[in-house]
Short mmCIF file of C-alpha atoms and ligand atoms in Angstrom, two decimals:
data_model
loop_
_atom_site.label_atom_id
_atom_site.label_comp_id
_atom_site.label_asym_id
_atom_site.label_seq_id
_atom_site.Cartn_x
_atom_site.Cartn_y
_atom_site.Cartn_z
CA UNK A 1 0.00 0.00 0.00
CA UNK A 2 1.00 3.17 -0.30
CA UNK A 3 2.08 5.19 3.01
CA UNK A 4 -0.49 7.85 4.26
CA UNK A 5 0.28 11.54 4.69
CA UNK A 6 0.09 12.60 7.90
CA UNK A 7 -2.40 15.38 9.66
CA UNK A 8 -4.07 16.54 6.59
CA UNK A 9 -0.91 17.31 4.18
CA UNK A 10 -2.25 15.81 0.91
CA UNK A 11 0.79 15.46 -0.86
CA UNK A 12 2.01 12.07 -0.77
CA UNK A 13 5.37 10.99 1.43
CA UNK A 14 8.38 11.70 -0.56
CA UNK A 15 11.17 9.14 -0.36
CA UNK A 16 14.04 9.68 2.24
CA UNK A 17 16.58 10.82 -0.97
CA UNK A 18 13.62 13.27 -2.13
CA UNK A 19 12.99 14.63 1.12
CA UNK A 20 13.36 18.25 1.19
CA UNK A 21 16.67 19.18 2.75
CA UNK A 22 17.59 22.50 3.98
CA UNK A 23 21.44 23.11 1.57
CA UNK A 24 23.34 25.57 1.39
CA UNK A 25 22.94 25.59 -1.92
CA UNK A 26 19.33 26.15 -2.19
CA UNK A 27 17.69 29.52 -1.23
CA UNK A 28 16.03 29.64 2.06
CA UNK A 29 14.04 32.64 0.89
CA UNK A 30 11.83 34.03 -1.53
CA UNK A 31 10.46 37.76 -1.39
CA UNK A 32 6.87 37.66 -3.61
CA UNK A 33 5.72 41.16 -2.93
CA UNK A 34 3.20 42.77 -0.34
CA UNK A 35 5.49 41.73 2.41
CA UNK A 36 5.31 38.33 1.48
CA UNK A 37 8.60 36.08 2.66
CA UNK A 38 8.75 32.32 2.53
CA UNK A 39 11.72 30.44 3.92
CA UNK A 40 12.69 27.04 3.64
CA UNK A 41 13.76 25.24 6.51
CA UNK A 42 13.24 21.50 7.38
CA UNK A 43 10.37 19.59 8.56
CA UNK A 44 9.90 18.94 12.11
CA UNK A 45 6.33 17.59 13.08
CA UNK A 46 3.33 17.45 10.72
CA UNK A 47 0.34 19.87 9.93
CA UNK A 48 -0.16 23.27 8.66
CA UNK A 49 -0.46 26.35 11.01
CA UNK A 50 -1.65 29.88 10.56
CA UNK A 51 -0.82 32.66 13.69
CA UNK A 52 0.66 35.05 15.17
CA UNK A 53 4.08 35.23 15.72
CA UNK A 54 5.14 34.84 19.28
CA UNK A 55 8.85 35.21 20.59
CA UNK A 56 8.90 33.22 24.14
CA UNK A 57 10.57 34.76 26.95
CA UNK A 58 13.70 32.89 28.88
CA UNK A 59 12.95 31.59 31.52
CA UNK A 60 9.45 31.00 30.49
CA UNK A 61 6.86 32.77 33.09
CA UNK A 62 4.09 30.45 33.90
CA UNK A 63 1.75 34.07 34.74
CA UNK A 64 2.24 35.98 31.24
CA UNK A 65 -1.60 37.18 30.74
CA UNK A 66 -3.13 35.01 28.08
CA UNK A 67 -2.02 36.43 24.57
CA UNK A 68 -4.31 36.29 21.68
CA UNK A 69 -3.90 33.29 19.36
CA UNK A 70 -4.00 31.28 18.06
CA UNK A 71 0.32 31.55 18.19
CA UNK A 72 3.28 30.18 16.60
CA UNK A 73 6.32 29.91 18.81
CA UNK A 74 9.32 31.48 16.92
CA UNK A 75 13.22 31.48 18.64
CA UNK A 76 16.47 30.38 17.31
CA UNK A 77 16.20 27.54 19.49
CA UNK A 78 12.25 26.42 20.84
CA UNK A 79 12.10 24.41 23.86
CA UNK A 80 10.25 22.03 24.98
CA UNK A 81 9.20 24.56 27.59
CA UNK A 82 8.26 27.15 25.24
CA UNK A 83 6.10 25.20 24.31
CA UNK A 84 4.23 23.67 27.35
CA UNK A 85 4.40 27.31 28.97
CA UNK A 86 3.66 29.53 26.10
CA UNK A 87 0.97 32.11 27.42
CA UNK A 88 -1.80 31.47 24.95
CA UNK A 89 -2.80 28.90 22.35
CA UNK A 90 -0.27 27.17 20.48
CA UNK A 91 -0.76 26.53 16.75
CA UNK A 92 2.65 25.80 15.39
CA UNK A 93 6.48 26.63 16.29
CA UNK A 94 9.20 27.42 14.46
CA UNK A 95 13.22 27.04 15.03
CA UNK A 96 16.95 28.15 13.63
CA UNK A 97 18.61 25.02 16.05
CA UNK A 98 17.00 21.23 16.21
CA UNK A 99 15.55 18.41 14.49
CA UNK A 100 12.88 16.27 14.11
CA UNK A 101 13.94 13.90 17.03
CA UNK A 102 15.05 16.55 19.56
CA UNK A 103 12.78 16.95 22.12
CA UNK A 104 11.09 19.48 21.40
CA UNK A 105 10.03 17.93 18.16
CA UNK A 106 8.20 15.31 20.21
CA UNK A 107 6.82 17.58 22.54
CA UNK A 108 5.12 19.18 19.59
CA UNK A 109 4.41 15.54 18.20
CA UNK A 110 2.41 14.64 21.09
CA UNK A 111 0.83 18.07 21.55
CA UNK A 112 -0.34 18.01 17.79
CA UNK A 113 1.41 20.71 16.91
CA UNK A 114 3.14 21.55 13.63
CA UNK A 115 6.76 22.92 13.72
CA UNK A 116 9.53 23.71 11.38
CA UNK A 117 13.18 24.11 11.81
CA UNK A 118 16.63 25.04 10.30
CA UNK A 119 15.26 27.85 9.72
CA UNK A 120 17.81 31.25 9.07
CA UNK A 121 18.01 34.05 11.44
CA UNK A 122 15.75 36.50 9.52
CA UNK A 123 13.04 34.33 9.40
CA UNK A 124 12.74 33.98 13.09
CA UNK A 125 13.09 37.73 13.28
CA UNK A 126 9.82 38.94 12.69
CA UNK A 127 7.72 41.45 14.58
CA UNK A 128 5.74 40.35 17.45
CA UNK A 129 2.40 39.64 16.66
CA UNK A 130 2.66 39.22 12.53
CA UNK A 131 1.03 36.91 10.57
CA UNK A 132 3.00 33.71 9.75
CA UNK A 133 2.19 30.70 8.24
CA UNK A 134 3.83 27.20 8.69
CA UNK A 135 3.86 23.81 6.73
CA UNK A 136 5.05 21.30 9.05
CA UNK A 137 5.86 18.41 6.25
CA UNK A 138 7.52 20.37 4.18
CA UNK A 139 9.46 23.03 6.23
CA UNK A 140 7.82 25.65 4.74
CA UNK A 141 7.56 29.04 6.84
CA UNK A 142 5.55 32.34 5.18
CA UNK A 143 5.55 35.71 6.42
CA UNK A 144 2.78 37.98 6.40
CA UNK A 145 1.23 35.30 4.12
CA UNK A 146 -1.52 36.17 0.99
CA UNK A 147 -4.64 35.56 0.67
CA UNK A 148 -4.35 32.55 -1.32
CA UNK A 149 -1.68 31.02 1.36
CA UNK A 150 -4.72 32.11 4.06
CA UNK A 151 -7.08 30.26 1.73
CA UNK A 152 -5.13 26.83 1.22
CA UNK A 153 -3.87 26.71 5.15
CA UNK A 154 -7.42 27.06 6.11
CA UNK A 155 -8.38 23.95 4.06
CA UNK A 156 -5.41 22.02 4.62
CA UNK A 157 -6.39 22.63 8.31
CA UNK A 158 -10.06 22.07 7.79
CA UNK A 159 -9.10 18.62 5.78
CA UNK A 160 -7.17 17.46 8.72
CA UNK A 161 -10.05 18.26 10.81
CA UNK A 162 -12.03 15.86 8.65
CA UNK A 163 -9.58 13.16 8.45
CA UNK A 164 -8.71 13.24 12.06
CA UNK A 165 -13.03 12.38 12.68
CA UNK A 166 -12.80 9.30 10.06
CA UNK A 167 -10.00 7.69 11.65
CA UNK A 168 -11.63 8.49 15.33
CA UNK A 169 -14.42 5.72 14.25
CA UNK A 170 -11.70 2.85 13.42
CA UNK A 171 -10.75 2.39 17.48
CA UNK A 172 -12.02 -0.01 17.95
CA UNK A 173 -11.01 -2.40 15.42
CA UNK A 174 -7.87 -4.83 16.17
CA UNK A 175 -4.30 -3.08 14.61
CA UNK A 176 -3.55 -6.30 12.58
CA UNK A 177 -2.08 -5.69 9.07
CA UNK A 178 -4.54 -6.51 6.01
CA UNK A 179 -2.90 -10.15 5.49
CA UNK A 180 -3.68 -11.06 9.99
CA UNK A 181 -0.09 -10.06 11.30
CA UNK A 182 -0.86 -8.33 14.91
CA UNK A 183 1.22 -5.48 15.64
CA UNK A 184 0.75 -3.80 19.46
CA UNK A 185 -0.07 -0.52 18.98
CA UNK A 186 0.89 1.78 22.46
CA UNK A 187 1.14 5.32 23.50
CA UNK A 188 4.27 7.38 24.38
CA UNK A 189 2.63 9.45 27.80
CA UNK A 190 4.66 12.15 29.13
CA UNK A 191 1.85 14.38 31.02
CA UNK A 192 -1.88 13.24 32.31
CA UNK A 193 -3.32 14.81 29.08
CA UNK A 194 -1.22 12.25 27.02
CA UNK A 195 -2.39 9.66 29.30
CA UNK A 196 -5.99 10.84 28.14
CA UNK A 197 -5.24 11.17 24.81
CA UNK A 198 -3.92 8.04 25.07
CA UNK A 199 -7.03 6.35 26.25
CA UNK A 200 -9.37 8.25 24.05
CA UNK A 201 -7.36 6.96 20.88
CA UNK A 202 -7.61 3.36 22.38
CA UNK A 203 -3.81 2.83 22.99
CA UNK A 204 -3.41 -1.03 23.90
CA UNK A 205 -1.24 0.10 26.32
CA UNK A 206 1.48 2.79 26.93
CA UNK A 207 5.15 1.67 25.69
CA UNK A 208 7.22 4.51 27.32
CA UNK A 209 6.03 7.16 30.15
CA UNK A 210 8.75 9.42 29.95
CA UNK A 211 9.70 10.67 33.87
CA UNK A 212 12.09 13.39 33.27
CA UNK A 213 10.12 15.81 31.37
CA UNK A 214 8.44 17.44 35.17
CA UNK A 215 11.99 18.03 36.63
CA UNK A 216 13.70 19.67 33.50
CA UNK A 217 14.06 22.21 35.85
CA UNK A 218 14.82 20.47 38.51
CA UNK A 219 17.86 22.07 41.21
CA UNK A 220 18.46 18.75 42.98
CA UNK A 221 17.56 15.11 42.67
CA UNK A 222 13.57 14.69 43.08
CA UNK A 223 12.24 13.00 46.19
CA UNK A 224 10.04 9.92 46.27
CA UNK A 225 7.01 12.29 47.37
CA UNK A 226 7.84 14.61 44.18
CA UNK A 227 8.06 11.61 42.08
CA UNK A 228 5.14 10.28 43.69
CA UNK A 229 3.38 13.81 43.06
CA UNK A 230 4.45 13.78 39.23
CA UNK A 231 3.33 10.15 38.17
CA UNK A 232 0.35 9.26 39.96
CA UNK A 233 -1.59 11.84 37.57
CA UNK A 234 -0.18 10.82 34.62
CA UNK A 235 -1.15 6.78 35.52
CA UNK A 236 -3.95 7.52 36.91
CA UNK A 237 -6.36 7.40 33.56
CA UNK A 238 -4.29 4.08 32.48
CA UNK A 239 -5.81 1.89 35.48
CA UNK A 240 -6.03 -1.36 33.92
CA UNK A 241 -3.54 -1.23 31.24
CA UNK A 242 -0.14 -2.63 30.41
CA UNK A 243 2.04 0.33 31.27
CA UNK A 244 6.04 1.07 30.55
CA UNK A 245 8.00 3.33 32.76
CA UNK A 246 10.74 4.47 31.63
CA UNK A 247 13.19 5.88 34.75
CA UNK A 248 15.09 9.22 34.66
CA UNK A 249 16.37 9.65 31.11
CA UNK A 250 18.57 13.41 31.64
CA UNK A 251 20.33 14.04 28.06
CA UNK A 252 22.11 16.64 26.44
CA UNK A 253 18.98 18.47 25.25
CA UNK A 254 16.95 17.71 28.60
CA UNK A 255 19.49 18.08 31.41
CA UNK A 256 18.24 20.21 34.19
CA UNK A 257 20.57 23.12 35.84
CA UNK A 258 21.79 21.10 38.43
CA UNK A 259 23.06 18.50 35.98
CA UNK A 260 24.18 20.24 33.38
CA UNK A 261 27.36 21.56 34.48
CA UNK A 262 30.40 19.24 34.87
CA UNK A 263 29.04 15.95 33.14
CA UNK A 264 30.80 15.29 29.50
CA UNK A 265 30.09 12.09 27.15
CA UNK A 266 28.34 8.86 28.66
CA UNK A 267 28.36 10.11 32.57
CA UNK A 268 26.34 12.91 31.29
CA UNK A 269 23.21 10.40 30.14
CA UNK A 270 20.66 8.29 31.87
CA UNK A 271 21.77 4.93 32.68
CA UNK A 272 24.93 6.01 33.89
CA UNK A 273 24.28 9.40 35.54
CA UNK A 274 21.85 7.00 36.98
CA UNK A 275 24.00 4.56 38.54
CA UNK A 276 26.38 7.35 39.96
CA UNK A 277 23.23 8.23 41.73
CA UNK A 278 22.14 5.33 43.96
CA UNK A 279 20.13 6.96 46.23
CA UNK A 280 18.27 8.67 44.04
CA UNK A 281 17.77 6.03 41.60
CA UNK A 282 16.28 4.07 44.12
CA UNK A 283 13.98 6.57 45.59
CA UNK A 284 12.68 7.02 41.46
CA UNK A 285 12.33 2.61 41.78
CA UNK A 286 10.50 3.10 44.45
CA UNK A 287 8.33 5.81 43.73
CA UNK A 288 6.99 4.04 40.59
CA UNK A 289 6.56 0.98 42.40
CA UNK A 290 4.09 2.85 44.86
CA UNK A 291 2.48 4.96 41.79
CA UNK A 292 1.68 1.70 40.27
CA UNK A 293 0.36 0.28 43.37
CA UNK A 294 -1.86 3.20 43.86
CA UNK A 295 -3.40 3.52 40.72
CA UNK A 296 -3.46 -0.01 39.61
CA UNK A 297 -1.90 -0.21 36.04
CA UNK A 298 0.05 -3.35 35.14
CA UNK A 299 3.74 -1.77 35.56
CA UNK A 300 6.71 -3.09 33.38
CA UNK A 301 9.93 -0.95 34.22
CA UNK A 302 11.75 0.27 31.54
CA UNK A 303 16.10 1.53 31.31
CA UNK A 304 17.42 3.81 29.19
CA UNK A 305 20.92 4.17 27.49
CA UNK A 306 21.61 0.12 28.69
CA UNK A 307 24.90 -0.22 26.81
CA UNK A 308 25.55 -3.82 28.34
CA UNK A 309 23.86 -6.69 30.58
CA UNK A 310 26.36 -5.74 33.50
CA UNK A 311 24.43 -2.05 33.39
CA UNK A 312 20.79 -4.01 33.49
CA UNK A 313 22.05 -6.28 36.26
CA UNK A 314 22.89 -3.58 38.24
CA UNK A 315 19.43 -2.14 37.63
CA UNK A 316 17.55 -5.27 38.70
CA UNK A 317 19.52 -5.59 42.19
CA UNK A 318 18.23 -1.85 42.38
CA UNK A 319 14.51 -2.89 41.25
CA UNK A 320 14.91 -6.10 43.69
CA UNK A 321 15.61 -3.95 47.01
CA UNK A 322 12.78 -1.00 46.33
CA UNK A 323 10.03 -4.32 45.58
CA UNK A 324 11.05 -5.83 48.93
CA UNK A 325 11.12 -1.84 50.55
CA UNK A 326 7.88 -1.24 49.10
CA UNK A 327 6.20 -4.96 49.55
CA UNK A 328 4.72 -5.73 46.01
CA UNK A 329 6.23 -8.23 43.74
CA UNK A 330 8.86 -7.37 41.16
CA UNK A 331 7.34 -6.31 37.60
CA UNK A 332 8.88 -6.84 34.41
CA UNK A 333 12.04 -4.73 33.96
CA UNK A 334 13.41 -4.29 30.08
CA UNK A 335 16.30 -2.55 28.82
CA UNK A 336 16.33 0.54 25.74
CA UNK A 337 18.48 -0.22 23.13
CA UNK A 338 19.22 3.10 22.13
CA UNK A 339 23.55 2.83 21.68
CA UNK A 340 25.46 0.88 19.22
CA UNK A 341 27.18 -1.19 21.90
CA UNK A 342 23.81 -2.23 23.11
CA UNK A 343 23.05 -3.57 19.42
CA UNK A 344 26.20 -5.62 19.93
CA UNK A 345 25.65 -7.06 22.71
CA UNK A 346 22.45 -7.51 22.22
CA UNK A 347 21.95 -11.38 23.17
CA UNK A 348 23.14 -11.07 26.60
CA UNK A 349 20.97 -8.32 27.19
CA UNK A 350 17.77 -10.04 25.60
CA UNK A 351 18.75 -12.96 28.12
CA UNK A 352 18.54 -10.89 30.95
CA UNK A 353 15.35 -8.73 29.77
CA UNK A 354 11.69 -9.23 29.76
CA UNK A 355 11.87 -7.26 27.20
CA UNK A 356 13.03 -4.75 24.35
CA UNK A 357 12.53 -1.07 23.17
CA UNK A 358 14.11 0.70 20.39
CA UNK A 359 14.83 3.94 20.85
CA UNK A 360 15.45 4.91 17.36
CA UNK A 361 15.98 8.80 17.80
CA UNK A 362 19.24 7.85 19.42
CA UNK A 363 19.60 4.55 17.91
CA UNK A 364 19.79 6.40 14.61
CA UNK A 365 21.70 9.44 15.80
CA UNK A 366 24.23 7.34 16.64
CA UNK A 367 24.44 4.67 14.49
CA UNK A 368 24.80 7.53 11.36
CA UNK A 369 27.04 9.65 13.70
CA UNK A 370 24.40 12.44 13.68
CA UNK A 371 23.55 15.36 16.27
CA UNK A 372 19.85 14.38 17.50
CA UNK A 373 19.58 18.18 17.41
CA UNK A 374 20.59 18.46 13.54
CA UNK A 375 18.07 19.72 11.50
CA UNK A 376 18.98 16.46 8.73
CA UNK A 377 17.95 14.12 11.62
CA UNK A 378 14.36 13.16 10.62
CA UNK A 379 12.77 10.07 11.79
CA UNK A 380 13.04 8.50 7.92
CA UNK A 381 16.66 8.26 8.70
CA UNK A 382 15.58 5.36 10.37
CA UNK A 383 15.53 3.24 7.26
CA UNK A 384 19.16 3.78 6.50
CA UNK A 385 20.09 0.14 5.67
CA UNK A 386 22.50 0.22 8.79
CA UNK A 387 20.10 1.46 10.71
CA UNK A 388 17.45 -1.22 9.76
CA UNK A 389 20.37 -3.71 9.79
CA UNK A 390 20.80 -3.17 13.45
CA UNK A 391 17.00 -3.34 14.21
CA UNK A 392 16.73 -6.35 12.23
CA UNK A 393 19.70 -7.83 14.70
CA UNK A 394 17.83 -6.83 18.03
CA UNK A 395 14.67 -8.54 16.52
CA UNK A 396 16.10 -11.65 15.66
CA UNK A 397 17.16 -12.08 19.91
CA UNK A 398 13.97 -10.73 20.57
CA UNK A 399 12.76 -13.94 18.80
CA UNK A 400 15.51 -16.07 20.00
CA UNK A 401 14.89 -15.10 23.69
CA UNK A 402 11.39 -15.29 23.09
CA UNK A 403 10.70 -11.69 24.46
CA UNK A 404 8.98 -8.39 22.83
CA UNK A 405 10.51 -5.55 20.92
CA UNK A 406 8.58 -2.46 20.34
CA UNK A 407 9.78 0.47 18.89
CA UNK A 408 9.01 3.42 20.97
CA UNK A 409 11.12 6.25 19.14
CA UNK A 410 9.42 8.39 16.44
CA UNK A 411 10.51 6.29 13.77
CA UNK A 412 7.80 4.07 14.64
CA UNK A 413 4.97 6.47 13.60
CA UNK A 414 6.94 7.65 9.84
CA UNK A 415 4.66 6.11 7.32
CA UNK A 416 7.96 5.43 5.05
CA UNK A 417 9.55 3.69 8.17
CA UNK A 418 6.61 1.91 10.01
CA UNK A 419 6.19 -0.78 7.78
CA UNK A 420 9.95 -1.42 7.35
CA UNK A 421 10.17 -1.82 11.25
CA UNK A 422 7.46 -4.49 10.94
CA UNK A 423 9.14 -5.81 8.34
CA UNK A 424 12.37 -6.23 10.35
CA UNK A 425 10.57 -7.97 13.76
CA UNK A 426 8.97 -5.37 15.73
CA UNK A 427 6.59 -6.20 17.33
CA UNK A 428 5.02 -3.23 18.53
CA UNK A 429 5.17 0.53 18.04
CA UNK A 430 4.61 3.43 20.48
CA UNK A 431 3.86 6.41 18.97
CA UNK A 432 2.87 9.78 20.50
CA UNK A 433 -1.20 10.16 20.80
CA UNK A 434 -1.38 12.46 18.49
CA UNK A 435 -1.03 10.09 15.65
CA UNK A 436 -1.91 7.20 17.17
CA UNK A 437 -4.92 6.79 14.48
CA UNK A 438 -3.18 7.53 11.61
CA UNK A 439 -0.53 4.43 12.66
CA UNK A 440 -3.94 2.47 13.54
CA UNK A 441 -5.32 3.15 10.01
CA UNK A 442 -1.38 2.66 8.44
CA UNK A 443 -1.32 -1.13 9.68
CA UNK A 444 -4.74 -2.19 8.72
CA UNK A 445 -3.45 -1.21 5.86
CA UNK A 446 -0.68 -3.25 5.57
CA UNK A 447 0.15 -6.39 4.14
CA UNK A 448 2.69 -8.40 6.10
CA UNK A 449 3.99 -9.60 3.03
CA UNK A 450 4.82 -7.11 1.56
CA UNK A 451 6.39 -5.03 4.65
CA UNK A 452 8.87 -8.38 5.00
CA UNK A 453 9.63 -7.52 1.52
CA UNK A 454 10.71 -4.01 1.71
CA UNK A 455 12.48 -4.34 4.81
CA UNK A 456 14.72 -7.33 2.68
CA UNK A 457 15.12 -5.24 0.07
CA UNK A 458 16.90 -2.38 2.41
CA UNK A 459 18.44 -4.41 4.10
CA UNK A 460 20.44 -6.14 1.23
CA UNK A 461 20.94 -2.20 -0.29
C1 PEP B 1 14.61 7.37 21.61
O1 PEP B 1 15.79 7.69 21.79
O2 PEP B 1 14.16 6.95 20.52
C2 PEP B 1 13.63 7.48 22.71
C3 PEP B 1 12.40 6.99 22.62
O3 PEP B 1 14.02 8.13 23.83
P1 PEP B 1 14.09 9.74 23.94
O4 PEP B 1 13.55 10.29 22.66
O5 PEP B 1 13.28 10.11 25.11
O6 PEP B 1 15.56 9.91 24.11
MG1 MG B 2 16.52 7.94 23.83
#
C-alpha cells in the first residue's frame, strides 16, 4: 500500500533521498511582494499552522496574561518549555537550532502541533504579533502570508479536521495488518493529558512514560514524594492497562541546571548518571513501584541508554531492594536499546530482559554519527540500511529469547519507516497520541507480506 500523509498534508510521502533538505545551496528565501517572505527550513512535526508570531521569553513565566492566538512559537532555538508554557494557544512553532527527534520535536508531536526548523536568522526575526504561516511536512515558513496562502492553510487545516473524525471511528477495530499479522499498537505518555489522549485513541497500552520531562528544571535530585506527586496523575487514567515506565532519562537536550554543568560524554546520560546516583535512583524505583500500586496499572519498568547486561544487572539488584522496601512483587524490567554497543551485545541483554525497546531517535543518531539536534535528523533516517540492519539484529534475539521488541522512538509512527520496522521484527510501536490513528489506520493497511519484503530489500541495499 501506499504510506499515508500525515495530519491533513495531501501530498504524498516523498522518499528519504527526495525529502526536502535545507542546503546551502538552495535559497532559504523568496520575497513575492506585499510583504510576502517564505523560507525554507526543514520539517519537524506534521500539519499546517496559521498565527501570530510569538517570541517566548527565557525563563518562560508560567503568569504571562493570556495572549491572543492562536500563536506560533518562533526562537532560534524552541524548547520544549516554550512550548508547554507559552501564554496562549499554540498553533505551530518554528526554530533556527533542532531536528525532528530533539525533544522538542516530540513535545510538539504529542501536543499536535506543527513545527519547522533550520530555519535562518531573519526568518525567526519577525515582529511580534505578525502573521506567519507554517507547513510542518515540508518546512515551509511564510511571512505575512496572501490571501491565497490564508485560503489553502485554512483547508489544509479544515481537511485534517475531517480526516482526524474518520479515523476516530476505526478504534475499535484490532491493529492487525490486512494479510492477519498483529502489531501492538501503544502510546508514548509524558503528562496526564497524554495519558488521556492516550485512552481516548484506544492505545493497547502505553510503551514509554517518559519521567524526566516534570523536573527539566529540577535544582536537585527529586524526592520519592515529588516523584510520587508527578506520576500518579499521569497513571492515573491508564488503570487497567499494560504500562512502561521508563526511569530518569537526563540528556544533552533535557538536562536540568543542576546536571548540566560538569558531566561530558556517557556520565552525562541516563543509565549512567543514573547509577552514579544510587540513592536517588532508588527513591525514582521506588516511587513508581508505589504509583503503580496506587493507581493499579500493570507496571513493566523500563532503562534507558543500557549499553551492556552488567548495566541491566545492576538495575535489577536496584529494582529487587525498592520491591522488597515497598512490599509488592517485582514487575517486568526491560532494557532501551538506544547505543550501538547495546546492538552488539544484544543477546546477553535479551537474556537478561523481559523485554526490548528501540529507541530509534538515538539509535539512529548514533548509528549515522548524527547530532539528535541536527536539522537532517528526521525520523526516515531510520531506514538507512545500517540502521534497519541493526533493528533487524535486536529482533532476531527478541525472537531467539522469546521476548517483545517495540519500537518506541518516532521512527515508529513515519509512514515510510513503520512498515519497514514491521518488516524487520517489531513487534510493537509506540507512537505519541497524536497520531496514534493515523498508525492504527497505516497497519490495517498493511500487508505483512509485503512489509517483510521491503524491509529485505533495504536491508540487502
Ligand atoms: C529514543 O531515543 O528513541 C527514545 C524513545 O528516547 P528519547 O527520545 O526520550 O531519548
Ligand atoms: Mg533515547
Amino acid at each position: 500500500m501506499a504510506p499515508a500523509a500525515y495530519a491533513g498534508a495531501a501530498a504524498p510521502v516523498p522518499a528519504p533521498d527526495k525529502e526536502s533538505r535545507a542546503r546551502p545551496d538552495r535559497p532559504q528565501r523568496a520575497m513575492t511582494g506585499g510583504g510576502r517572505e517564505v523560507f525554507a527550513g526543514q520539517p519537524g512535526a506534521p500539519g499546517v499552522a496559521l498565527g501570530r508570531a510569538h517570541h517566548p521569553v527565557r525563563p518562560p513565566d508560567p503568569d504571562a496574561a493570556e495572549l491572543p492566538g492562536p500563536l506560533i512559537v518562533m526562537a532560534t532555538e524552541v524548547t520544549a518549555d516554550d512550548l508547554l508554557m507559552a501564554p496562549g494557544d499554540v498553533a505551530g512553532a518554528a526554530s533556527a537550532v533542532g531536528g525532528a527527534t530533539g525533544h522538542a520535536a516530540t513535545v510538539a508531536r504529542a501536543l499536535g502541533v506543527p513545527m519547522v526548523f533550520g530555519l535562518p536568522a531573519e526568518a525567526l526575526d519577525v515582529p511580534e504579533g505578525a502573521e506567519v504561516l507554517l507547513d510542518g511536512a515540508t518546512g515551509r515558513l511564510t511571512v505575512a502570508p496572501g490571501m491565497l496562502d490564508r485560503a489553502e492553510a485554512r483547508d489544509a487545516i479544515q481537511r485534517a479536521r475531517l480526516r482526524r473524525g474518520v479515523l476516530a471511528e476505526a478504534r475499535t477495530l484490532p491493529t492487525v495488518t490486512v494479510d492477519g499479522h498483529p502489531v501492538d499498537l501503544l502510546a508514548n505518555v509524558g503528562s496526564a493529558a497524554d495519558a488521556g489522549a492516550a485512552v481516548v485513541t484506544a492505545a493497547e497500552g502505553v510503551g514509554l512514560v517518559r519521567t524526566e520531562l516534570p523536573f527539566l528544571s529540577a535544582a536537585r535530585w527529586p524526592s520519592v514524594a515529588e516523584h510520587l506527586a508527578n506520576l500518579v496523575p499521569v497513571l492515573r487514567p491508564l488503570a487497567g492497562l499494560p504500562v512502561t515506565v521508563r526511569t530518569l532519562d537526563f540528556a544533552d537536550d533535557k538536562l536540568p541546571p543542576f546536571l548540566a554543568t560538569g558531566l561530558a560524554g556517557r556520565l552525562g546520560r541516563g543509565l549512567p548518571l543514573m547509577l552514579a546516583a544510587p540513592a536517588a535512583f532508588s527513591d525514582q524505583f521506588e516511587a513508581i513501584l508505589r504509583a503503580a500500586d496506587e493507581t493499579d496499572i500493570r507496571l513493566s519498568l523500563m532503562i534507558p541508554m543500557v549499553a551492556d547486561v552488567s548495566e541491566l544487572r545492576a538495575c535489577r539488584k536496584v529494582l529487587d531492594a525498592a520491591a522488597a522496601t515497598v512490599g509488592v512483587p517485582v514487575p517486568p524490567l526491560g532494557a532501551m536499546i538506544e547505543l550501538p554497543e547495546a546492538v552488539e551485545g544484544v543477546e546477553e541483554i535479551a537474556a537478561e530482559a523481559d523485554f526490548l525497546s528501540l529507541g530509534t531517535n538515538d539509535l539512529t543518531a548514533a548509528l549515522l554519527g548524527v547530532d539528535r539536534r541536527d536539522p537532517a535528523l528526521t525520523p526516515r533516517r531510520t531506514g538507512d540500511p545500517v540502521v534497519l540492519g541493526a533493528i533487524a539484529h535486536v529482533c532476531a534475539a527478541g525472537r531467539a529469547a522469546d521476548i517483545p521488541v517495540t519500537v518506541c522512538g518516532d521512527a515508529a509512527a513515519d509512514p515510510w519507516v513503520a512498515p519497514l520496522l514491521i518488516g524487520a521484527g517489531c513487534t510493537a510501536l509506540s507512537v505519541t497520541p497524536a497520531v496514534l490513528d493515523e498508525v492504527r489506520a497505516l497497519i490495517r493497511g498493511l500487508d505483512f507480506a509485503d512489509a517483510l519484503h521491503r524491509a529485505d530489500r533495504v536491508l540487502d541495499a
